[in-house]
């Protein structure tokens, strides 16, 4: 795992988003075991929308490059 980020909705304090980023070339086979475990653990607190995303393109801003 490269990074895990937690976001809170500005308007709804109990609406959270967790993003897990993996490093290196990993085979994209859908939802990760860690993501499935987190979704199961948080499901007792409310509705879970668990999705898998694959990057298509990215860029660095001038600030990020320096």
mmCIF file of C-alpha atoms in Angstrom:
data_model
loop_
_atom_site.group_PDB
_atom_site.id
_atom_site.type_symbol
_atom_site.label_atom_id
_atom_site.label_comp_id
_atom_site.label_asym_id
_atom_site.label_seq_id
_atom_site.Cartn_x
_atom_site.Cartn_y
_atom_site.Cartn_z
ATOM 1 C CA UNK A 1 0.000 0.000 0.000
ATOM 2 C CA UNK A 2 1.322 3.421 -0.934
ATOM 3 C CA UNK A 3 -1.217 5.664 0.765
ATOM 4 C CA UNK A 4 -4.566 5.633 2.533
ATOM 5 C CA UNK A 5 -6.576 8.866 2.763
ATOM 6 C CA UNK A 6 -9.704 9.675 4.739
ATOM 7 C CA UNK A 7 -12.059 12.443 3.601
ATOM 8 C CA UNK A 8 -15.079 13.901 5.383
ATOM 9 C CA UNK A 9 -17.949 15.531 3.521
ATOM 10 C CA UNK A 10 -18.045 19.282 4.143
ATOM 11 C CA UNK A 11 -21.817 19.330 4.619
ATOM 12 C CA UNK A 12 -22.403 15.893 6.189
ATOM 13 C CA UNK A 13 -19.943 15.169 8.984
ATOM 14 C CA UNK A 14 -20.851 11.464 9.089
ATOM 15 C CA UNK A 15 -20.214 10.958 5.331
ATOM 16 C CA UNK A 16 -16.681 9.598 4.880
ATOM 17 C CA UNK A 17 -14.546 8.554 1.913
ATOM 18 C CA UNK A 18 -11.504 6.289 2.184
ATOM 19 C CA UNK A 19 -9.070 6.090 -0.725
ATOM 20 C CA UNK A 20 -6.446 3.332 -0.826
ATOM 21 C CA UNK A 21 -3.595 3.810 -3.306
ATOM 22 C CA UNK A 22 -1.273 0.966 -4.201
ATOM 23 C CA UNK A 23 2.295 1.437 -5.422
ATOM 24 C CA UNK A 24 3.933 -0.263 -8.352
ATOM 25 C CA UNK A 25 2.348 -2.277 -11.087
ATOM 26 C CA UNK A 26 -0.376 -4.323 -9.522
ATOM 27 C CA UNK A 27 -2.869 -6.406 -11.389
ATOM 28 C CA UNK A 28 -6.249 -4.678 -11.282
ATOM 29 C CA UNK A 29 -8.654 -7.431 -10.345
ATOM 30 C CA UNK A 30 -11.317 -5.291 -8.705
ATOM 31 C CA UNK A 31 -11.844 -4.698 -5.014
ATOM 32 C CA UNK A 32 -8.823 -5.348 -2.809
ATOM 33 C CA UNK A 33 -8.906 -7.608 0.251
ATOM 34 C CA UNK A 34 -8.134 -4.561 2.437
ATOM 35 C CA UNK A 35 -11.011 -2.616 0.867
ATOM 36 C CA UNK A 36 -13.372 -5.530 1.446
ATOM 37 C CA UNK A 37 -12.304 -5.759 5.106
ATOM 38 C CA UNK A 38 -12.810 -2.013 5.637
ATOM 39 C CA UNK A 39 -16.227 -2.108 3.949
ATOM 40 C CA UNK A 40 -17.297 -5.009 6.167
ATOM 41 C CA UNK A 41 -16.004 -3.289 9.310
ATOM 42 C CA UNK A 42 -17.790 0.003 8.560
ATOM 43 C CA UNK A 43 -21.040 -1.580 7.327
ATOM 44 C CA UNK A 44 -22.448 -1.709 10.862
ATOM 45 C CA UNK A 45 -22.399 2.117 10.937
ATOM 46 C CA UNK A 46 -24.429 2.689 7.773
ATOM 47 C CA UNK A 47 -24.583 2.336 4.020
ATOM 48 C CA UNK A 48 -21.329 1.452 2.223
ATOM 49 C CA UNK A 49 -20.617 2.215 -1.420
ATOM 50 C CA UNK A 50 -17.493 0.226 -2.243
ATOM 51 C CA UNK A 51 -16.080 0.830 -5.714
ATOM 52 C CA UNK A 52 -12.819 0.021 -7.476
ATOM 53 C CA UNK A 53 -11.173 2.666 -9.667
ATOM 54 C CA UNK A 54 -8.369 2.400 -12.187
ATOM 55 C CA UNK A 55 -6.246 5.418 -13.142
ATOM 56 C CA UNK A 56 -6.444 6.497 -16.763
ATOM 57 C CA UNK A 57 -4.229 9.574 -16.898
ATOM 58 C CA UNK A 58 -2.572 12.013 -14.517
ATOM 59 C CA UNK A 59 -0.347 15.065 -14.432
ATOM 60 C CA UNK A 60 1.721 16.990 -11.927
ATOM 61 C CA UNK A 61 1.294 20.686 -11.334
ATOM 62 C CA UNK A 62 4.377 22.908 -11.363
ATOM 63 C CA UNK A 63 4.242 23.055 -7.560
ATOM 64 C CA UNK A 64 4.187 19.248 -7.266
ATOM 65 C CA UNK A 65 7.126 18.871 -9.684
ATOM 66 C CA UNK A 66 9.474 21.019 -7.583
#
